[in-house]
Short mmCIF file of C-alpha atoms in Angstrom, two decimals:
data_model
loop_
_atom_site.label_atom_id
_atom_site.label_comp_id
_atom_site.label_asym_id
_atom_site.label_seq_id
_atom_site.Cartn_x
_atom_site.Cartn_y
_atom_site.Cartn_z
CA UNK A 15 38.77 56.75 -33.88
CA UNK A 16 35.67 55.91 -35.35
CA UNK A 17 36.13 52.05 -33.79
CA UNK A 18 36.94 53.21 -30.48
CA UNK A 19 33.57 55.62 -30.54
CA UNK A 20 31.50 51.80 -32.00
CA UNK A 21 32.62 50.29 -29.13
CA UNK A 22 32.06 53.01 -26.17
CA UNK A 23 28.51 53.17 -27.90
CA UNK A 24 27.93 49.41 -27.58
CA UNK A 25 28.90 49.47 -24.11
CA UNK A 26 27.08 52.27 -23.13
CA UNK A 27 23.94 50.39 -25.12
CA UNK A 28 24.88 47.48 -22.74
CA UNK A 29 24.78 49.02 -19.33
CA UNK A 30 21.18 50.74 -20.38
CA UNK A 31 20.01 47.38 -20.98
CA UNK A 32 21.15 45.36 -17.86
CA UNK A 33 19.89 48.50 -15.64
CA UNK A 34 16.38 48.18 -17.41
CA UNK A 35 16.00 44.59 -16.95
CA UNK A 36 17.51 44.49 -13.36
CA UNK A 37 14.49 47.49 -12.53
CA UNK A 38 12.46 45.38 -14.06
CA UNK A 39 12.88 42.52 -12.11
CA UNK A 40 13.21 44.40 -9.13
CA UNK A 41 9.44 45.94 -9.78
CA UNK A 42 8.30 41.87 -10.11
CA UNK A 43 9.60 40.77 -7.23
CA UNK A 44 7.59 43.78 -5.17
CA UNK A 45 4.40 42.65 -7.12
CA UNK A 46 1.76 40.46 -6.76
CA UNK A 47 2.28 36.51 -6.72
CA UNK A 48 0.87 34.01 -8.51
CA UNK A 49 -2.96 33.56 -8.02
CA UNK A 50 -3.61 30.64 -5.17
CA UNK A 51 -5.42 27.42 -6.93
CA UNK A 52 -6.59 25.86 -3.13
CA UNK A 53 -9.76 25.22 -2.75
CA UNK A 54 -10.14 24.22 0.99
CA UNK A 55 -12.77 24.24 3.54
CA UNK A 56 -12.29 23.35 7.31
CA UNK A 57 -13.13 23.84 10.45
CA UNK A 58 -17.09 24.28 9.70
CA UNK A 59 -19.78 24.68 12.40
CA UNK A 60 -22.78 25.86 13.80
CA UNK A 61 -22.32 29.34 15.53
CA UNK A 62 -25.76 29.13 17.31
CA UNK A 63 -24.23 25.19 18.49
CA UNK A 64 -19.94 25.69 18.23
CA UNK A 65 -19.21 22.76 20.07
CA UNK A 66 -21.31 20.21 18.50
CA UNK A 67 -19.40 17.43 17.21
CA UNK A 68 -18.43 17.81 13.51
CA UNK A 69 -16.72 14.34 11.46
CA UNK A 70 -15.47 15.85 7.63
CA UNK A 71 -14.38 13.09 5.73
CA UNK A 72 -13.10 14.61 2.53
CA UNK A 73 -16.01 16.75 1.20
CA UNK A 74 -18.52 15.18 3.04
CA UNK A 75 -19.37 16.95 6.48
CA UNK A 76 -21.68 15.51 9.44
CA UNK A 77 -22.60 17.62 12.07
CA UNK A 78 -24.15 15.77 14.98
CA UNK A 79 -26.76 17.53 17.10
CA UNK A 80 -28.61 17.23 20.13
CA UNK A 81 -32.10 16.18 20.05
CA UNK A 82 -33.43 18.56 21.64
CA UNK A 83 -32.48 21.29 18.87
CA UNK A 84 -35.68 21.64 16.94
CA UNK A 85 -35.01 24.71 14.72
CA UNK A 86 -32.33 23.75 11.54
CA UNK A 87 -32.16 27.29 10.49
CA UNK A 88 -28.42 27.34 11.64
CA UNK A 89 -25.45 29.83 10.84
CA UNK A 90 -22.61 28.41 9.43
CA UNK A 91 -18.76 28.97 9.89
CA UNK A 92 -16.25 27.74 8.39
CA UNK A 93 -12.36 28.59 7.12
CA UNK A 94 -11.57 28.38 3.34
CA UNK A 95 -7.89 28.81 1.66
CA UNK A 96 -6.80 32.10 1.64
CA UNK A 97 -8.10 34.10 -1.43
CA UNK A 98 -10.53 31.77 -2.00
CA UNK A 99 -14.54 32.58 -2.02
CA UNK A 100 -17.01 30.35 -0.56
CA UNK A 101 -20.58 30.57 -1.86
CA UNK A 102 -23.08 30.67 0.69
CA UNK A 103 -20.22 32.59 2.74
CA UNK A 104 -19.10 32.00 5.80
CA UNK A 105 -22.08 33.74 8.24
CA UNK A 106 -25.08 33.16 6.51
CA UNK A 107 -27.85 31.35 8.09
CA UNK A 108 -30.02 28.59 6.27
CA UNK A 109 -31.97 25.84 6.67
CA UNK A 110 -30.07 22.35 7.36
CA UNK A 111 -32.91 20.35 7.33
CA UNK A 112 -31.75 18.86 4.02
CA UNK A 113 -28.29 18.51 2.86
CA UNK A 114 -26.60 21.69 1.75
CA UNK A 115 -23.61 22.34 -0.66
CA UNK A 116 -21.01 25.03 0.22
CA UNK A 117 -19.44 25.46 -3.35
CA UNK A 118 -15.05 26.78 -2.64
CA UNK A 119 -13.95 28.58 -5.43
CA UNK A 120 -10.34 29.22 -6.05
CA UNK A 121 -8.14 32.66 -6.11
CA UNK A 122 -7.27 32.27 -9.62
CA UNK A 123 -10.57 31.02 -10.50
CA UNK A 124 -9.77 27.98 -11.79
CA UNK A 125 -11.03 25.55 -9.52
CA UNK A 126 -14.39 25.01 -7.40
CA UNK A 127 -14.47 22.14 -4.60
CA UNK A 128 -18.20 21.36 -3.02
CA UNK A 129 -18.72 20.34 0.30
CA UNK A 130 -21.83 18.74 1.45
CA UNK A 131 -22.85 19.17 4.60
CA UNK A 132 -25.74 16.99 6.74
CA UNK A 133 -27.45 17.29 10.21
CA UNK A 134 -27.51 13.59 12.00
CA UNK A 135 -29.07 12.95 15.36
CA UNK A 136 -27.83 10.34 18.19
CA UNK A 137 -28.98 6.89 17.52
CA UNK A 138 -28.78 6.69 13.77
CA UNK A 139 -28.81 2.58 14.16
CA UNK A 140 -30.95 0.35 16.50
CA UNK A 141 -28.04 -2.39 18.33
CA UNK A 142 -30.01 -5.63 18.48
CA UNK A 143 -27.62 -6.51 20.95
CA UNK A 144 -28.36 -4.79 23.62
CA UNK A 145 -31.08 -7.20 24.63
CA UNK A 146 -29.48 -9.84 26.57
CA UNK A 147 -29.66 -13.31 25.36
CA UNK A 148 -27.97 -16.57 25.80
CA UNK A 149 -26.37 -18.22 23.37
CA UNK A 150 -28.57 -20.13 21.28
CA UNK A 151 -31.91 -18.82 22.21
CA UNK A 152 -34.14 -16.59 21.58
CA UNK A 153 -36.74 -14.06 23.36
CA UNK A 154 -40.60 -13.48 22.00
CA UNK A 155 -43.97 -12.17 23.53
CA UNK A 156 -42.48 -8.92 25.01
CA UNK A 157 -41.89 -5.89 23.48
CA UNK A 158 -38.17 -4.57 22.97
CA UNK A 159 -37.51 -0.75 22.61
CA UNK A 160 -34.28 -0.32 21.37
CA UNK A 161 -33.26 3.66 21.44
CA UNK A 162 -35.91 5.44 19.43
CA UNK A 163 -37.38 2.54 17.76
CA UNK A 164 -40.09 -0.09 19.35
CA UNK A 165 -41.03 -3.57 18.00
CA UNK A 166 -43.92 -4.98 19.55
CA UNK A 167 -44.46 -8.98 20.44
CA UNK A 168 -47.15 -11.33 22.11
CA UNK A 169 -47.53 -14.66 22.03
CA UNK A 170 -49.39 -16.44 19.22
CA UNK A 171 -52.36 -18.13 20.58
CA UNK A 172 -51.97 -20.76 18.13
CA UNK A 173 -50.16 -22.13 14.90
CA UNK A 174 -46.71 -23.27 14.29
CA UNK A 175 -45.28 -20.24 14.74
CA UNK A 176 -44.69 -19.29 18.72
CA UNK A 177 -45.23 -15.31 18.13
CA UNK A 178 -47.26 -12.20 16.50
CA UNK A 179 -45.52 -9.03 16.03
CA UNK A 180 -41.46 -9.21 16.64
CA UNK A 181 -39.03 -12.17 18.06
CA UNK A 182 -35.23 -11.93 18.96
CA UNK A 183 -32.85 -14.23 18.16
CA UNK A 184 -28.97 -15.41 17.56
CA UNK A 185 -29.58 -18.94 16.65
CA UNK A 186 -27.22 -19.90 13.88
CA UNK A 187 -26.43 -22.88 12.17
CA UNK A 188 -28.77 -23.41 9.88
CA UNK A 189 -27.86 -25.70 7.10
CA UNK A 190 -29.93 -25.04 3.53
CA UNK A 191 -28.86 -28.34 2.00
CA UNK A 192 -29.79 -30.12 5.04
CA UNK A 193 -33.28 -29.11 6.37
CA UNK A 194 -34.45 -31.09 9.07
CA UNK A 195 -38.02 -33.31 8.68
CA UNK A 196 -39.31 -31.13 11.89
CA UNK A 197 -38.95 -27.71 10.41
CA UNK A 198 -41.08 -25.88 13.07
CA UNK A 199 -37.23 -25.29 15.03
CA UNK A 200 -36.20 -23.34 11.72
CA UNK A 201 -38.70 -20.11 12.93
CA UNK A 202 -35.20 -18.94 15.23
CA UNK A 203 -33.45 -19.09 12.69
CA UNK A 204 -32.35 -17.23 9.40
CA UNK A 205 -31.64 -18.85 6.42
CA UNK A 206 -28.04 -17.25 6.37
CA UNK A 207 -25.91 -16.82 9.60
CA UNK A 208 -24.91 -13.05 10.12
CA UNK A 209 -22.31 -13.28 12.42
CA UNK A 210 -22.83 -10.28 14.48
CA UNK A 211 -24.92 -11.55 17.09
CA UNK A 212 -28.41 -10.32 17.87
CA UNK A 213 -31.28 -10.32 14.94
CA UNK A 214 -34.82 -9.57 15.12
CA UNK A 215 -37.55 -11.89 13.50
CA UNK A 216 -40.58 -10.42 11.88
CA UNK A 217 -43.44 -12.37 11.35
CA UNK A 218 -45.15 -10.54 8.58
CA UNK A 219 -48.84 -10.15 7.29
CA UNK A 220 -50.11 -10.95 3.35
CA UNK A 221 -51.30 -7.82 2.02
CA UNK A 222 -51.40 -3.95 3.19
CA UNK A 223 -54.40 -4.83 5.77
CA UNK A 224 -51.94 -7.51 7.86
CA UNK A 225 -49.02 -5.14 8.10
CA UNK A 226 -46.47 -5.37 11.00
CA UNK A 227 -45.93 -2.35 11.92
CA UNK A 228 -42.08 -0.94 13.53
CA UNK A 229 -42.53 2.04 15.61
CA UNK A 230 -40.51 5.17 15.90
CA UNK A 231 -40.54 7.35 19.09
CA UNK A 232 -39.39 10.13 17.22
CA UNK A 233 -39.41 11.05 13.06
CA UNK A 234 -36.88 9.40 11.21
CA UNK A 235 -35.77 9.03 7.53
CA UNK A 236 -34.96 5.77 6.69
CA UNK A 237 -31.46 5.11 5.59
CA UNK A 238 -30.66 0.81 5.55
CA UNK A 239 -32.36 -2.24 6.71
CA UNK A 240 -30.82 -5.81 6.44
CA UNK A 241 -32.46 -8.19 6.08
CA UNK A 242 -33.21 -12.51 4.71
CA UNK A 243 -35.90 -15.00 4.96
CA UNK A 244 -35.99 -16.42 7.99
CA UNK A 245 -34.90 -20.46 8.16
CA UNK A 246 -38.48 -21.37 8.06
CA UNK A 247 -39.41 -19.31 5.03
CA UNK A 248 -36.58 -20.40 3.02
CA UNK A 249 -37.72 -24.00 3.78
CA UNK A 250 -41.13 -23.96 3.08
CA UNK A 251 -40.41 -21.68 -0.58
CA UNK A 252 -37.96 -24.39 -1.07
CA UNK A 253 -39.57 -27.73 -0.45
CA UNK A 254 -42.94 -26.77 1.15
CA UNK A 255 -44.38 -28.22 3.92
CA UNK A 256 -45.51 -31.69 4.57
CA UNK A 257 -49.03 -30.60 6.72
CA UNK A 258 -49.47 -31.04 10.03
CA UNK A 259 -52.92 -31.11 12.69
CA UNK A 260 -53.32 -27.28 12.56
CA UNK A 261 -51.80 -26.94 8.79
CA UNK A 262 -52.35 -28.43 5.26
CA UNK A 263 -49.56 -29.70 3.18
CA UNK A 264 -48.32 -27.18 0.82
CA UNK A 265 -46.16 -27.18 -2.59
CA UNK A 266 -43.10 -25.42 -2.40
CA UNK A 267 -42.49 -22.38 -5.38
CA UNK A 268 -42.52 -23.34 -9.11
CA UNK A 269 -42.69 -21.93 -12.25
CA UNK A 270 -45.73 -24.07 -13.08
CA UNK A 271 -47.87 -21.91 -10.57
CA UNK A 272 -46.10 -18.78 -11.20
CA UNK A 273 -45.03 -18.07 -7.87
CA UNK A 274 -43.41 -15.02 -6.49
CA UNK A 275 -43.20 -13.19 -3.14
CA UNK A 276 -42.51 -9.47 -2.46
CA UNK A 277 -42.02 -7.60 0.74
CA UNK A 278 -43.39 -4.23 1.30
CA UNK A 279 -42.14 -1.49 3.29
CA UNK A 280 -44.88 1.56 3.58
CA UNK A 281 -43.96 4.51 6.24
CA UNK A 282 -46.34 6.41 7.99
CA UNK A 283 -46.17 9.90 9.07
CA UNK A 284 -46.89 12.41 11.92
CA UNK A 285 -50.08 13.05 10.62
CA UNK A 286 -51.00 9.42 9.81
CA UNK A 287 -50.39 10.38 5.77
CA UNK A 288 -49.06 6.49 3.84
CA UNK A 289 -46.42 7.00 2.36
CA UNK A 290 -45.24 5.30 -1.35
CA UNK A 291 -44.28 2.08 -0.33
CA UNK A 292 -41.05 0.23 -1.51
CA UNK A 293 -41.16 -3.44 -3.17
CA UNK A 294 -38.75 -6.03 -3.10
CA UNK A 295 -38.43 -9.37 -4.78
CA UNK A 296 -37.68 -12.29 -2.35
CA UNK A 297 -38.53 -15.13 -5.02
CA UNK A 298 -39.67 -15.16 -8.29
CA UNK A 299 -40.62 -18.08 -10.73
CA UNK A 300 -42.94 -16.24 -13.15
CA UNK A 301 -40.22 -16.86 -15.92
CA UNK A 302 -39.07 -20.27 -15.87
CA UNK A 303 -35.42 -19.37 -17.24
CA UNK A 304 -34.94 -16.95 -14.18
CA UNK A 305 -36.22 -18.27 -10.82
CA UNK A 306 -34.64 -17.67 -7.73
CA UNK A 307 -35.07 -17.82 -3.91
CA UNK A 308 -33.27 -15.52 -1.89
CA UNK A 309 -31.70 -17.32 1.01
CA UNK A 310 -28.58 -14.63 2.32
CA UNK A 311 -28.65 -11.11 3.91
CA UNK A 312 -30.33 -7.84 1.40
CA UNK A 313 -29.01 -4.56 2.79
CA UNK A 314 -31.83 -2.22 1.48
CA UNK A 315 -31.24 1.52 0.59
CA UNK A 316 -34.08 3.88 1.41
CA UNK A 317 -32.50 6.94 1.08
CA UNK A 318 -33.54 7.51 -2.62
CA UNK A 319 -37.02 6.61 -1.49
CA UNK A 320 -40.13 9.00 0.07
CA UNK A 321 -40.05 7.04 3.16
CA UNK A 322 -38.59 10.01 5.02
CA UNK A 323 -40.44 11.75 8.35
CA UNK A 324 -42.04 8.53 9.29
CA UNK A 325 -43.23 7.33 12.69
CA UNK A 326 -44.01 4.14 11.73
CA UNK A 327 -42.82 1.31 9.44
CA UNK A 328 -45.60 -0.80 7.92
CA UNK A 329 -43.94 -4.42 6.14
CA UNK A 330 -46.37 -6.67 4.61
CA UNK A 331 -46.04 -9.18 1.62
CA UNK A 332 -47.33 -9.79 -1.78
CA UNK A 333 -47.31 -13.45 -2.98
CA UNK A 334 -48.80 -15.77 -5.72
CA UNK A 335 -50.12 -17.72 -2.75
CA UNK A 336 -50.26 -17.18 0.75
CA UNK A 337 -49.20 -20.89 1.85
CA UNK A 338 -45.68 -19.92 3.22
CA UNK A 339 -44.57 -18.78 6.56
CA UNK A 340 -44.16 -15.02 6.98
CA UNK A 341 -41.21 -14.57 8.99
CA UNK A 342 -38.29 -12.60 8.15
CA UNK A 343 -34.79 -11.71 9.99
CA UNK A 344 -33.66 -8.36 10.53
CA UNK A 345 -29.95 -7.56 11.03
CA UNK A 346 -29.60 -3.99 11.07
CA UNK A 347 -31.60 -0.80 11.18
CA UNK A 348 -30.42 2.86 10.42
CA UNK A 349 -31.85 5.66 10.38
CA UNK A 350 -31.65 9.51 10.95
CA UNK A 351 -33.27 11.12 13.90
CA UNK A 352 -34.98 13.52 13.07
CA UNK A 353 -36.32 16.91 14.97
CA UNK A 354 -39.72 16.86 16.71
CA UNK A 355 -41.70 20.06 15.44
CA UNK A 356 -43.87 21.26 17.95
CA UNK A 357 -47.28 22.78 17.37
CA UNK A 358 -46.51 26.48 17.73
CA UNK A 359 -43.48 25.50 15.23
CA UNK A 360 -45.86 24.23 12.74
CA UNK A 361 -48.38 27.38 13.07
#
């Protein structure tokens, strides 16, 4: 009797049991889920400009604008994974005119994604090629204003070289291990073949006073310029020049003189304020164990630099002598528009 009353009692223990555990996974499965871990952001824009193009390349973001929008204090909108908080939020107006970070923090907490957003303007690079040429030639002693920047040219009244201010060219060919006797041909040239065409050729000043100077027809902040000695620079660092009529014979660069030659680039502003100019290196034999001549394309970065708002471009050089000829090629040019402030704007 006894047994029989064990075992009703264990049964009776097991029923309670499975009925407790089935209401309690009956109450789970009415609660809340797991906590979300996304951290996405998409479909951002401007409300004040909705249908402005808008490129997002992973957590990068470019809206493009029209030029004539002047004011960056914008309102953005954008669409973030659900539970997830975005910080500025979604609504809140603020000034673009730098890039801003929209920091997505997940549901659970767990996880924060920024996104970096940035204003660009229409004609962020100057196409040499628009400027027609035929093959093999070259164009100098007009001006060429390409988009929003201008590069001024006359002819030289004298001298080897056939130009002051700005050339065009897309003579290639040139061969560094075989430089002609005659190098007055090599000014249309630069000393490395780009391959894309159209280049400009800067003949350049010694020292701050000679600068050429590129002009902007709006502000811009620098990004990239591209650029190599021209044929006839490489040439004359090289082997120097042999002297002609107009021109005494030169040495080219050595360590025994010291030699070295920097370009500088030195914007301008709006209100005529020099900006801190950038230096680079194009040769250096100072230290005999370490000389060098550049003689291919430099892509330089100005985006780390103070060379932003500027209406004009000022390059000039810095040398151990001022015996070589000045002229440089320019491949590319980029650079961000940027908006025109207006005098009641600045009040």
């Amino acid at each position: 009797m006894e047994k029989t009353t064990s075992i009703k009692y264990s049964l009776l223990l097991y029923i309670f049991a499975s009925v407790v555990l089935a209401a309690g996974l009956a109450s789970c499965s009415k609660g809340k889920v797991a906590k979300s871990s996304d951290t996405v952001l998409s479909d951002f824009k401007f409300a004040e400009y909705p249908d402005a193009k808008v490129v997002q390349n992973g957590t990068y973001i470019t809206v493009y604008l029209p030029l004539e929008v002047r004011d960056l204090n914008l309102t953005q909108e954008f669409s973030i994974s659900s539970g997830a908080t975005g910080s500025p939020a979604s609504g809140e107006k603020r000034d673009f005119g730098v890039t801003r970070a929209i920091d997505v923090t997940s549901e659970d907490n767990l996880y924060m994604t920024s996104y970096y957003v940035s204003v660009i303007y229409p004609g962020s690079r100057t196409d040499f090629n628009e400027v027609e040429l035929a093959a093999q030639s070259e164009k100098y002693g007009q001006d060429f204003s390409l988009l929003y920047a201008a590069f001024h040219s006359a002819e030289s009244a004298s001298g080897m070289i056939k130009w002051d201010g700005f050339a065009m060219s897309n003579r290639s060919g040139f061969d560094k291990n075989d430089i002609p006797a005659d190098v007055s041909s090599l000014q249309f040239y630069a000393a490395e073949d780009s391959g894309l065409g159209n280049y400009v050729l800067a003949r350049v000043g010694y020292g701050p006073d000679n600068a050429l100077e590129l002009e902007f027809t709006r502000p811009v902040n620098l990004d990239t310029l591209t650029l190599a000695p021209s044929a006839l620079l490489f040439a004359s660092m090289k082997d120097g020049f042999a002297g002609d009529a107009s021109i005494p014979a030169f040495e080219g660069m050595s360590s025994e003189k010291g030699d070295y030659m920097i370009i500088n680039f030195e914007g301008v502003d709006a209100e005529g304020e020099v900006l801190v100019p950038k230096e680079v290196y194009m040769a250096d034999f100072r230290y005999a164990e370490n000389t060098y001549i550049r003689d291919s394309w430099q892509t330089i970065k100005f985006k780390a630099t103070k060379l932003k708002n500027i209406v004009k471009l000022r390059i000039y050089l810095t040398a151990s002598r001022q015996d070589f000829f000045p002229v440089f090629a320019i491949d590319k040019l980029t650079y961000q528009v940027q908006p025109a402030i207006t005098p009641s704007e600045g009040e």
